[in-house]
mmCIF file of C-alpha atoms and ligand atoms in Angstrom:
data_model
loop_
_atom_site.group_PDB
_atom_site.id
_atom_site.type_symbol
_atom_site.label_atom_id
_atom_site.label_comp_id
_atom_site.label_asym_id
_atom_site.label_seq_id
_atom_site.Cartn_x
_atom_site.Cartn_y
_atom_site.Cartn_z
ATOM 1 C CA MET A 1 89.594 115.486 -150.316
ATOM 2 C CA SER A 2 90.325 112.252 -148.510
ATOM 3 C CA SER A 3 88.495 111.344 -145.323
ATOM 4 C CA ASP A 4 90.768 108.352 -144.638
ATOM 5 C CA PRO A 5 92.416 108.995 -141.233
ATOM 6 C CA GLY A 6 95.744 107.653 -142.580
ATOM 7 C CA THR A 7 95.882 110.053 -145.546
ATOM 8 C CA PRO A 8 96.568 113.797 -145.112
ATOM 9 C CA SER A 9 93.309 115.756 -145.647
ATOM 10 C CA HIS A 10 94.718 117.793 -148.554
ATOM 11 C CA PHE A 11 95.557 114.629 -150.511
ATOM 12 C CA PRO A 12 93.185 113.814 -153.415
ATOM 13 C CA VAL A 13 93.053 110.014 -152.982
ATOM 14 C CA LYS A 14 93.603 107.505 -150.159
ATOM 15 C CA MET A 15 97.177 106.362 -150.002
ATOM 16 C CA ARG A 16 99.618 104.809 -147.539
ATOM 17 C CA PRO A 17 100.712 107.598 -145.172
ATOM 18 C CA GLU A 18 104.178 106.105 -144.649
ATOM 19 C CA ILE A 19 104.769 106.304 -148.409
ATOM 20 C CA LEU A 20 103.515 109.895 -148.621
ATOM 21 C CA ALA A 21 105.889 110.805 -145.793
ATOM 22 C CA LEU A 22 108.862 109.151 -147.492
ATOM 23 C CA PRO A 23 111.296 111.386 -149.352
ATOM 24 C CA ALA A 24 111.963 110.125 -152.887
ATOM 25 C CA TYR A 25 115.434 108.688 -153.567
ATOM 26 C CA LYS A 26 117.818 111.538 -154.285
ATOM 27 C CA GLN A 27 120.613 111.003 -156.772
ATOM 28 C CA GLY A 28 124.089 112.536 -156.409
ATOM 29 C CA SER A 29 124.209 115.950 -158.123
ATOM 30 C CA ALA A 30 125.187 116.091 -161.761
ATOM 31 C CA ALA A 31 128.027 118.407 -162.768
ATOM 32 C CA PRO A 32 127.314 120.876 -165.581
ATOM 33 C CA THR A 33 130.975 121.792 -165.214
ATOM 34 C CA GLY A 34 133.718 120.358 -163.067
ATOM 35 C CA PHE A 35 134.270 116.843 -161.745
ATOM 36 C CA LYS A 36 131.237 114.764 -160.796
ATOM 37 C CA LEU A 37 132.424 112.983 -157.680
ATOM 38 C CA SER A 38 128.999 112.624 -156.083
ATOM 39 C CA SER A 39 127.802 109.144 -157.131
ATOM 40 C CA ASN A 40 130.734 106.746 -156.612
ATOM 41 C CA GLU A 41 130.931 106.122 -160.328
ATOM 42 C CA ASN A 42 133.924 104.791 -162.203
ATOM 43 C CA PRO A 43 135.913 107.433 -164.126
ATOM 44 C CA PHE A 44 136.995 104.942 -166.819
ATOM 45 C CA ASP A 45 135.132 104.236 -170.057
ATOM 46 C CA PRO A 46 133.394 100.850 -170.323
ATOM 47 C CA LEU A 47 135.851 97.930 -170.642
ATOM 48 C CA PRO A 48 136.915 96.827 -174.161
ATOM 49 C CA GLY A 49 134.203 94.828 -175.931
ATOM 50 C CA VAL A 50 131.329 96.276 -173.902
ATOM 51 C CA LEU A 51 130.175 98.896 -176.403
ATOM 52 C CA GLU A 52 130.217 96.362 -179.260
ATOM 53 C CA ALA A 53 128.150 93.891 -177.221
ATOM 54 C CA VAL A 54 125.650 96.587 -176.294
ATOM 55 C CA ASP A 55 125.455 97.767 -179.886
ATOM 56 C CA ALA A 56 124.541 94.247 -181.047
ATOM 57 C CA ALA A 57 121.817 94.025 -178.385
ATOM 58 C CA THR A 58 120.405 97.353 -179.540
ATOM 59 C CA ARG A 59 119.423 95.715 -182.836
ATOM 60 C CA GLN A 60 116.857 93.683 -180.879
ATOM 61 C CA LEU A 61 115.234 96.661 -179.181
ATOM 62 C CA HIS A 62 111.800 95.763 -180.529
ATOM 63 C CA ARG A 63 111.916 92.541 -178.470
ATOM 64 C CA TYR A 64 111.478 92.109 -174.732
ATOM 65 C CA PRO A 65 114.699 91.168 -172.976
ATOM 66 C CA ASN A 66 115.342 87.623 -171.822
ATOM 67 C CA ALA A 67 114.860 88.582 -168.218
ATOM 68 C CA ALA A 68 115.599 85.047 -166.998
ATOM 69 C CA ALA A 69 119.194 85.985 -167.853
ATOM 70 C CA PRO A 70 120.460 82.421 -168.453
ATOM 71 C CA GLU A 71 123.894 83.339 -169.838
ATOM 72 C CA ILE A 72 125.041 85.843 -167.250
ATOM 73 C CA THR A 73 123.555 83.648 -164.500
ATOM 74 C CA ALA A 74 125.527 80.610 -165.742
ATOM 75 C CA ARG A 75 128.662 82.703 -166.071
ATOM 76 C CA LEU A 76 128.371 84.061 -162.533
ATOM 77 C CA ALA A 77 127.638 80.577 -161.188
ATOM 78 C CA LYS A 78 130.878 79.386 -162.789
ATOM 79 C CA GLU A 79 132.847 82.373 -161.451
ATOM 80 C CA TRP A 80 131.559 81.775 -157.924
ATOM 81 C CA GLY A 81 131.630 77.944 -157.998
ATOM 82 C CA VAL A 82 127.897 77.558 -157.309
ATOM 83 C CA GLU A 83 124.781 76.242 -159.057
ATOM 84 C CA THR A 84 122.687 78.607 -161.180
ATOM 85 C CA ASP A 85 119.842 78.590 -158.628
ATOM 86 C CA GLU A 86 122.317 80.065 -156.115
ATOM 87 C CA VAL A 87 122.656 83.175 -158.325
ATOM 88 C CA ILE A 88 120.095 85.962 -158.735
ATOM 89 C CA VAL A 89 120.545 88.781 -161.241
ATOM 90 C CA ALA A 90 118.504 91.989 -161.431
ATOM 91 C CA ALA A 91 118.520 95.553 -162.700
ATOM 92 C CA GLY A 92 121.029 96.766 -160.111
ATOM 93 C CA SER A 93 121.682 95.621 -156.576
ATOM 94 C CA VAL A 94 119.203 98.271 -155.439
ATOM 95 C CA ALA A 95 116.505 96.246 -157.208
ATOM 96 C CA LEU A 96 117.704 93.144 -155.363
ATOM 97 C CA LEU A 97 117.651 94.923 -152.005
ATOM 98 C CA VAL A 98 114.006 95.852 -152.612
ATOM 99 C CA GLN A 99 113.198 92.300 -153.743
ATOM 100 C CA PHE A 100 114.662 90.796 -150.572
ATOM 101 C CA ALA A 101 112.906 93.348 -148.375
ATOM 102 C CA LEU A 102 109.563 92.582 -150.057
ATOM 103 C CA ALA A 103 110.144 88.858 -149.701
ATOM 104 C CA ALA A 104 111.263 88.936 -146.070
ATOM 105 C CA ALA A 105 109.681 91.828 -144.174
ATOM 106 C CA GLY A 106 106.091 93.051 -143.896
ATOM 107 C CA HIS A 107 104.018 95.129 -141.480
ATOM 108 C CA GLY A 108 105.250 94.745 -137.931
ATOM 109 C CA ASP A 109 108.579 93.244 -138.981
ATOM 110 C CA GLU A 110 111.938 94.918 -138.449
ATOM 111 C CA VAL A 111 114.971 95.544 -140.631
ATOM 112 C CA VAL A 112 118.293 96.217 -138.891
ATOM 113 C CA TYR A 113 121.110 98.136 -140.540
ATOM 114 C CA SER A 114 123.984 100.378 -139.553
ATOM 115 C CA TRP A 115 123.553 104.137 -139.766
ATOM 116 C CA ARG A 116 124.862 106.155 -141.404
ATOM 117 C CA SER A 117 124.911 103.820 -144.374
ATOM 118 C CA PHE A 118 123.355 103.517 -147.839
ATOM 119 C CA GLU A 119 120.243 105.768 -148.121
ATOM 120 C CA VAL A 120 118.344 102.988 -149.862
ATOM 121 C CA TYR A 121 118.147 100.881 -146.658
ATOM 122 C CA PRO A 122 115.561 103.050 -144.834
ATOM 123 C CA TRP A 123 113.630 103.554 -148.071
ATOM 124 C CA MET A 124 113.441 99.856 -148.998
ATOM 125 C CA THR A 125 112.302 99.079 -145.439
ATOM 126 C CA VAL A 126 109.306 101.405 -145.632
ATOM 127 C CA LEU A 127 108.132 100.064 -149.039
ATOM 128 C CA PRO A 128 106.836 96.738 -147.670
ATOM 129 C CA GLY A 129 105.586 98.451 -144.490
ATOM 130 C CA ALA A 130 108.346 97.172 -142.199
ATOM 131 C CA THR A 131 110.043 99.124 -139.413
ATOM 132 C CA ALA A 132 113.609 100.381 -139.660
ATOM 133 C CA VAL A 133 116.017 99.714 -136.791
ATOM 134 C CA PRO A 134 119.097 101.824 -137.553
ATOM 135 C CA VAL A 135 122.074 101.111 -135.295
ATOM 136 C CA PRO A 136 124.530 104.032 -134.939
ATOM 137 C CA ASN A 137 128.000 103.622 -136.397
ATOM 138 C CA THR A 138 130.922 103.543 -133.965
ATOM 139 C CA PRO A 139 132.710 106.889 -133.343
ATOM 140 C CA ASP A 140 135.262 105.805 -135.960
ATOM 141 C CA HIS A 141 132.474 105.515 -138.597
ATOM 142 C CA ARG A 142 132.313 101.700 -138.670
ATOM 143 C CA HIS A 143 129.467 99.227 -138.245
ATOM 144 C CA ASP A 144 128.862 98.328 -134.596
ATOM 145 C CA LEU A 145 128.162 94.659 -135.241
ATOM 146 C CA VAL A 146 127.854 93.822 -131.556
ATOM 147 C CA ALA A 147 125.091 96.437 -131.184
ATOM 148 C CA MET A 148 123.514 95.269 -134.452
ATOM 149 C CA ALA A 149 123.338 91.691 -133.191
ATOM 150 C CA ALA A 150 121.881 92.982 -129.905
ATOM 151 C CA ALA A 151 119.225 94.924 -131.865
ATOM 152 C CA VAL A 152 117.838 91.699 -133.348
ATOM 153 C CA THR A 153 114.468 90.696 -131.860
ATOM 154 C CA ASP A 154 111.969 88.017 -132.766
ATOM 155 C CA ARG A 155 110.421 90.576 -135.128
ATOM 156 C CA THR A 156 113.634 91.083 -137.137
ATOM 157 C CA ARG A 157 113.406 89.651 -140.642
ATOM 158 C CA LEU A 158 116.460 91.170 -142.316
ATOM 159 C CA VAL A 159 119.847 92.551 -141.310
ATOM 160 C CA ILE A 160 122.020 94.394 -143.829
ATOM 161 C CA VAL A 161 125.780 94.623 -143.428
ATOM 162 C CA ASN A 162 127.534 96.979 -145.841
ATOM 163 C CA SER A 163 131.281 96.597 -146.381
ATOM 164 C CA PRO A 164 132.847 98.888 -147.476
ATOM 165 C CA ASN A 165 130.169 101.076 -145.956
ATOM 166 C CA ASN A 166 128.626 103.778 -148.113
ATOM 167 C CA PRO A 167 129.274 106.634 -147.314
ATOM 168 C CA THR A 168 132.016 106.198 -144.686
ATOM 169 C CA SER A 169 134.208 103.790 -146.738
ATOM 170 C CA THR A 170 135.005 101.648 -143.677
ATOM 171 C CA ILE A 171 135.046 97.844 -143.659
ATOM 172 C CA VAL A 172 133.811 95.036 -141.482
ATOM 173 C CA THR A 173 136.586 92.554 -140.704
ATOM 174 C CA LYS A 174 136.374 88.811 -141.323
ATOM 175 C CA ALA A 175 136.554 88.170 -137.573
ATOM 176 C CA GLU A 176 133.805 90.708 -136.761
ATOM 177 C CA PHE A 177 131.531 89.255 -139.395
ATOM 178 C CA GLU A 178 132.078 85.687 -138.219
ATOM 179 C CA THR A 179 131.269 86.649 -134.615
ATOM 180 C CA PHE A 180 128.181 88.506 -135.816
ATOM 181 C CA MET A 181 126.913 85.541 -137.855
ATOM 182 C CA GLY A 182 127.432 83.336 -134.811
ATOM 183 C CA ALA A 183 125.388 85.722 -132.672
ATOM 184 C CA VAL A 184 122.270 86.048 -134.862
ATOM 185 C CA PRO A 185 119.718 83.261 -135.401
ATOM 186 C CA ASP A 186 120.372 81.194 -138.489
ATOM 187 C CA ASP A 187 116.773 81.601 -139.670
ATOM 188 C CA LEU A 188 117.273 85.379 -139.956
ATOM 189 C CA LEU A 189 118.198 86.664 -143.421
ATOM 190 C CA VAL A 190 121.514 88.549 -143.494
ATOM 191 C CA ILE A 191 122.538 90.476 -146.605
ATOM 192 C CA LEU A 192 126.195 91.338 -147.013
ATOM 193 C CA ASP A 193 126.135 94.274 -149.437
ATOM 194 C CA GLU A 194 129.555 94.371 -151.103
ATOM 195 C CA ALA A 195 128.906 96.917 -153.845
ATOM 196 C CA TYR A 196 132.502 98.180 -153.501
ATOM 197 C CA ALA A 197 134.258 94.879 -152.717
ATOM 198 C CA GLU A 198 136.629 95.026 -155.694
ATOM 199 C CA PHE A 199 138.354 98.146 -154.318
ATOM 200 C CA ILE A 200 139.347 96.509 -151.021
ATOM 201 C CA THR A 201 143.060 95.916 -150.471
ATOM 202 C CA ASP A 202 142.977 95.082 -146.734
ATOM 203 C CA PRO A 203 143.316 91.282 -146.299
ATOM 204 C CA ASP A 204 141.416 91.417 -142.979
ATOM 205 C CA ALA A 205 138.245 92.696 -144.649
ATOM 206 C CA VAL A 206 135.265 90.390 -144.902
ATOM 207 C CA ASN A 207 135.070 88.852 -148.363
ATOM 208 C CA GLY A 208 131.878 87.292 -149.656
ATOM 209 C CA ARG A 209 133.851 85.010 -151.921
ATOM 210 C CA GLU A 210 135.168 83.155 -148.881
ATOM 211 C CA LEU A 211 131.678 82.868 -147.370
ATOM 212 C CA VAL A 212 129.877 81.073 -150.183
ATOM 213 C CA ARG A 213 127.768 78.188 -148.737
ATOM 214 C CA ARG A 214 129.119 78.883 -145.233
ATOM 215 C CA TYR A 215 125.783 80.037 -143.768
ATOM 216 C CA PRO A 216 122.188 78.981 -144.526
ATOM 217 C CA ASN A 217 120.928 82.557 -144.050
ATOM 218 C CA LEU A 218 123.509 84.691 -145.885
ATOM 219 C CA VAL A 219 123.112 86.411 -149.261
ATOM 220 C CA ILE A 220 126.056 88.274 -150.791
ATOM 221 C CA LEU A 221 125.240 91.219 -153.054
ATOM 222 C CA ARG A 222 127.569 92.529 -155.744
ATOM 223 C CA THR A 223 127.123 95.006 -158.588
ATOM 224 C CA PHE A 224 128.524 95.824 -162.010
ATOM 225 C CA SER A 225 127.897 99.545 -161.367
ATOM 226 C CA LYS A 226 131.078 100.450 -159.507
ATOM 227 C CA ALA A 227 134.355 98.668 -160.336
ATOM 228 C CA TYR A 228 132.982 97.362 -163.651
ATOM 229 C CA GLY A 229 131.762 100.824 -164.660
ATOM 230 C CA LEU A 230 128.294 99.783 -165.871
ATOM 231 C CA ALA A 231 126.235 102.062 -163.606
ATOM 232 C CA GLY A 232 124.165 103.355 -166.519
ATOM 233 C CA LEU A 233 123.045 99.893 -167.610
ATOM 234 C CA ARG A 234 121.746 98.647 -164.240
ATOM 235 C CA ILE A 235 122.894 95.158 -163.352
ATOM 236 C CA GLY A 236 123.735 93.589 -160.010
ATOM 237 C CA TYR A 237 123.572 90.091 -158.525
ATOM 238 C CA GLY A 238 123.275 88.041 -155.403
ATOM 239 C CA ILE A 239 124.858 84.741 -154.358
ATOM 240 C CA GLY A 240 123.137 82.695 -151.687
ATOM 241 C CA PRO A 241 121.006 79.701 -150.734
ATOM 242 C CA ALA A 242 118.598 78.683 -153.536
ATOM 243 C CA PRO A 243 115.355 78.833 -151.482
ATOM 244 C CA ILE A 244 116.061 82.403 -150.314
ATOM 245 C CA LEU A 245 116.889 83.562 -153.835
ATOM 246 C CA GLY A 246 113.784 81.754 -155.091
ATOM 247 C CA ALA A 247 111.615 83.836 -152.757
ATOM 248 C CA ALA A 248 113.278 87.032 -153.987
ATOM 249 C CA ARG A 249 112.698 85.983 -157.622
ATOM 250 C CA THR A 250 108.962 86.211 -157.033
ATOM 251 C CA THR A 251 109.146 89.878 -156.022
ATOM 252 C CA ILE A 252 111.085 91.068 -159.082
ATOM 253 C CA MET A 253 109.783 93.882 -161.259
ATOM 254 C CA PRO A 254 109.114 91.744 -164.356
ATOM 255 C CA LEU A 255 111.260 92.339 -167.455
ATOM 256 C CA SER A 256 113.316 95.110 -165.862
ATOM 257 C CA LEU A 257 116.727 93.539 -166.557
ATOM 258 C CA THR A 258 117.740 94.437 -170.120
ATOM 259 C CA ASP A 259 119.679 92.342 -172.617
ATOM 260 C CA HIS A 260 122.093 95.270 -172.926
ATOM 261 C CA ALA A 261 123.008 95.004 -169.277
ATOM 262 C CA GLN A 262 123.438 91.234 -169.495
ATOM 263 C CA VAL A 263 125.748 91.224 -172.527
ATOM 264 C CA ALA A 264 127.745 94.144 -171.129
ATOM 265 C CA ALA A 265 128.271 92.263 -167.865
ATOM 266 C CA ILE A 266 129.492 89.166 -169.722
ATOM 267 C CA ALA A 267 131.833 91.257 -171.896
ATOM 268 C CA SER A 268 133.180 92.910 -168.739
ATOM 269 C CA LEU A 269 133.799 89.580 -167.014
ATOM 270 C CA ASP A 270 135.829 88.586 -170.097
ATOM 271 C CA ARG A 271 138.203 91.466 -169.349
ATOM 272 C CA SER A 272 139.283 90.646 -165.831
ATOM 273 C CA ALA A 273 142.933 91.653 -166.397
ATOM 274 C CA GLU A 274 141.939 95.166 -167.526
ATOM 275 C CA LEU A 275 139.443 95.368 -164.674
ATOM 276 C CA GLN A 276 142.124 94.519 -162.118
ATOM 277 C CA GLU A 277 144.379 97.180 -163.586
ATOM 278 C CA ARG A 278 141.696 99.868 -163.342
ATOM 279 C CA VAL A 279 140.693 98.900 -159.842
ATOM 280 C CA ALA A 280 144.343 98.947 -158.734
ATOM 281 C CA ASN A 281 144.695 102.367 -160.311
ATOM 282 C CA ILE A 282 141.725 103.773 -158.376
ATOM 283 C CA ALA A 283 142.825 102.106 -155.128
ATOM 284 C CA ALA A 284 146.307 103.621 -155.523
ATOM 285 C CA ARG A 285 144.805 107.078 -156.151
ATOM 286 C CA ARG A 286 142.634 106.630 -153.069
ATOM 287 C CA GLU A 287 145.731 105.938 -150.951
ATOM 288 C CA VAL A 288 147.462 109.059 -152.309
ATOM 289 C CA VAL A 289 144.427 111.190 -151.499
ATOM 290 C CA TRP A 290 143.982 109.671 -148.047
ATOM 291 C CA GLN A 291 147.647 110.147 -147.092
ATOM 292 C CA ALA A 292 147.540 113.759 -148.293
ATOM 293 C CA LEU A 293 144.392 114.364 -146.232
ATOM 294 C CA LEU A 294 146.069 112.935 -143.119
ATOM 295 C CA GLU A 295 148.989 115.297 -143.735
ATOM 296 C CA GLN A 296 146.518 118.178 -143.936
ATOM 297 C CA GLY A 297 145.330 117.210 -140.446
ATOM 298 C CA TRP A 298 142.081 115.500 -141.443
ATOM 299 C CA ASP A 299 140.672 112.748 -139.252
ATOM 300 C CA VAL A 300 139.331 110.792 -142.229
ATOM 301 C CA PRO A 301 138.648 107.074 -141.692
ATOM 302 C CA ARG A 302 140.836 104.816 -143.804
ATOM 303 C CA PRO A 303 138.891 104.446 -147.082
ATOM 304 C CA HIS A 304 138.320 100.989 -148.590
ATOM 305 C CA GLY A 305 135.825 101.803 -151.365
ATOM 306 C CA ASN A 306 136.293 104.179 -154.311
ATOM 307 C CA PHE A 307 135.348 107.110 -152.070
ATOM 308 C CA VAL A 308 136.424 109.067 -149.019
ATOM 309 C CA TRP A 309 134.390 110.313 -146.050
ATOM 310 C CA PHE A 310 134.933 113.793 -144.590
ATOM 311 C CA PRO A 311 133.274 113.976 -141.151
ATOM 312 C CA THR A 312 132.511 117.692 -141.423
ATOM 313 C CA GLY A 313 129.469 117.566 -139.084
ATOM 314 C CA GLU A 314 127.584 120.859 -138.756
ATOM 315 C CA ARG A 315 129.966 122.488 -141.265
ATOM 316 C CA THR A 316 128.969 120.072 -144.063
ATOM 317 C CA ALA A 317 127.034 122.604 -146.184
ATOM 318 C CA GLU A 318 129.994 125.013 -146.085
ATOM 319 C CA ALA A 319 132.394 122.219 -147.000
ATOM 320 C CA LEU A 320 130.262 121.341 -150.004
ATOM 321 C CA GLU A 321 130.405 124.945 -151.190
ATOM 322 C CA VAL A 322 134.199 125.000 -150.968
ATOM 323 C CA PHE A 323 134.403 121.821 -153.033
ATOM 324 C CA ARG A 324 132.053 123.408 -155.570
ATOM 325 C CA ALA A 325 134.232 126.514 -155.758
ATOM 326 C CA HIS A 326 137.067 124.166 -156.731
ATOM 327 C CA ASP A 327 134.948 122.530 -159.493
ATOM 328 C CA ILE A 328 134.266 119.440 -157.418
ATOM 329 C CA ILE A 329 130.732 118.113 -157.077
ATOM 330 C CA ALA A 330 130.700 116.093 -153.858
ATOM 331 C CA ARG A 331 127.785 114.589 -151.928
ATOM 332 C CA ALA A 332 126.612 116.101 -148.635
ATOM 333 C CA TYR A 333 125.022 114.018 -145.883
ATOM 334 C CA LEU A 334 123.624 116.621 -143.544
ATOM 335 C CA PRO A 335 124.504 117.001 -140.724
ATOM 336 C CA ASP A 336 127.240 114.355 -140.758
ATOM 337 C CA GLY A 337 129.710 114.816 -143.565
ATOM 338 C CA VAL A 338 130.714 114.815 -147.189
ATOM 339 C CA ARG A 339 131.367 111.784 -149.389
ATOM 340 C CA LEU A 340 133.740 112.228 -152.269
ATOM 341 C CA THR A 341 134.358 109.704 -155.037
ATOM 342 C CA ILE A 342 137.895 108.957 -156.207
ATOM 343 C CA GLY A 343 137.585 110.029 -159.836
ATOM 344 C CA GLU A 344 139.777 111.182 -162.680
ATOM 345 C CA GLU A 345 143.458 111.738 -161.965
ATOM 346 C CA GLU A 346 143.042 115.396 -162.964
ATOM 347 C CA SER A 347 140.511 115.893 -160.152
ATOM 348 C CA VAL A 348 142.988 115.097 -157.374
ATOM 349 C CA GLU A 349 144.686 118.500 -157.349
ATOM 350 C CA ASN A 350 141.342 120.292 -156.993
ATOM 351 C CA VAL A 351 140.149 117.854 -154.320
ATOM 352 C CA LEU A 352 143.238 118.394 -152.189
ATOM 353 C CA ALA A 353 143.199 122.182 -152.624
ATOM 354 C CA ALA A 354 139.544 122.261 -151.527
ATOM 355 C CA ALA A 355 140.172 119.887 -148.621
ATOM 356 C CA GLU A 356 143.020 122.052 -147.376
ATOM 357 C CA GLU A 357 140.815 125.135 -147.501
ATOM 358 C CA ILE A 358 138.010 123.350 -145.634
ATOM 359 C CA ALA A 359 140.417 122.086 -142.979
ATOM 360 C CA ARG A 360 141.551 125.676 -142.398
ATOM 361 C CA LEU A 361 137.960 126.941 -142.365
ATOM 362 C CA ILE A 362 136.565 124.468 -139.866
ATOM 363 C CA GLY A 363 139.758 124.199 -137.819
HETATM 364 C C1 PLP B 1 126.151 100.156 -150.654
HETATM 365 C C2 PLP B 1 125.518 100.130 -151.996
HETATM 366 N N1 PLP B 1 124.808 99.072 -152.346
HETATM 367 C C3 PLP B 1 124.218 98.998 -153.545
HETATM 368 C C4 PLP B 1 124.341 100.046 -154.446
HETATM 369 C C5 PLP B 1 123.564 99.977 -155.706
HETATM 370 O O1 PLP B 1 124.174 99.613 -156.806
HETATM 371 P P1 PLP B 1 123.404 99.307 -158.139
HETATM 372 O O2 PLP B 1 123.853 100.348 -159.087
HETATM 373 O O3 PLP B 1 123.845 97.913 -158.475
HETATM 374 O O4 PLP B 1 121.916 99.344 -157.909
HETATM 375 C C6 PLP B 1 125.075 101.169 -154.134
HETATM 376 C C7 PLP B 1 125.154 102.290 -155.073
HETATM 377 O O5 PLP B 1 125.441 103.404 -154.768
HETATM 378 C C8 PLP B 1 125.677 101.217 -152.870
HETATM 379 O O6 PLP B 1 126.374 102.283 -152.489
#
């Protein structure tokens, strides 16, 4: 039994109470049958050339990976028109989020983000012992960037902006983001998490590509997990000022980025035409689903990622059950709503039948 006042008395060893109180990260449900639309994954197979590249890397499994990732780093630097020290690559953008939090925020420091947003933000804030400052979304499920800027204090060390926002699929506009960056101190780290950027079709949306080298305190995060369909391999990257990325390099989990992920990312970047085609396909399906939902009477915010948000509120658990009865595994965010990924074409009929039933049920 522990006698440490910070550790619960039933706990066998002394540990950090804030970690013991933290729920572990919960993945979207798997689907033994039906359509798994709970994790914002890509329904397409890996792009041509990816499996061959991964297969070749598998022959070197007895070796540690080259975690410095020189080839994919150089390739991304070229794609983004920056130097290699302005690129950071890691085993998923989640890993990068944790690295930046560890590098920037400690005990007594604050991390500001919009809420509801990506579940990792509160979790990654607690890890280094910092304090979360969630700022409620607007009634139309968007970031309230004015309130987020107002929430910044001299203890704030990191602000995260997520566009499109997971799980509400709403965007921040270019103009909103510019005003926000003008309102926060330029020695405060801002992360623009654009995990779903490739699915955006609205020209007014903020776009990290246009912001490269614009601000001394901005890091843009992207991932190969969503549009590129490499979720299972774990690779994401950041673009930003070299000194900030250098600090985040020191907090990496050593050797966690595999060679498989690196070669698969390069092979995927070689197939940009096919990627564009797939992304356009998913974006078009998203529009069809959204329009049909509006016709059913849903007040669903216009989706910009590869997912749709149903603001089902207190009826969320029931809504999830109806989706399940229609062979759709969705993701519930109690007590706010349901997030549903745009998946296989064959799933659309079931999604719309379930949505219609839920609309009738909850009026
Ligand atoms: C907003 C957001 N950022 C980052 C990620 C993480 O992506 P990765 O697979 O690169 O860790 C996700 C994944 O769900 C996400 O929704």
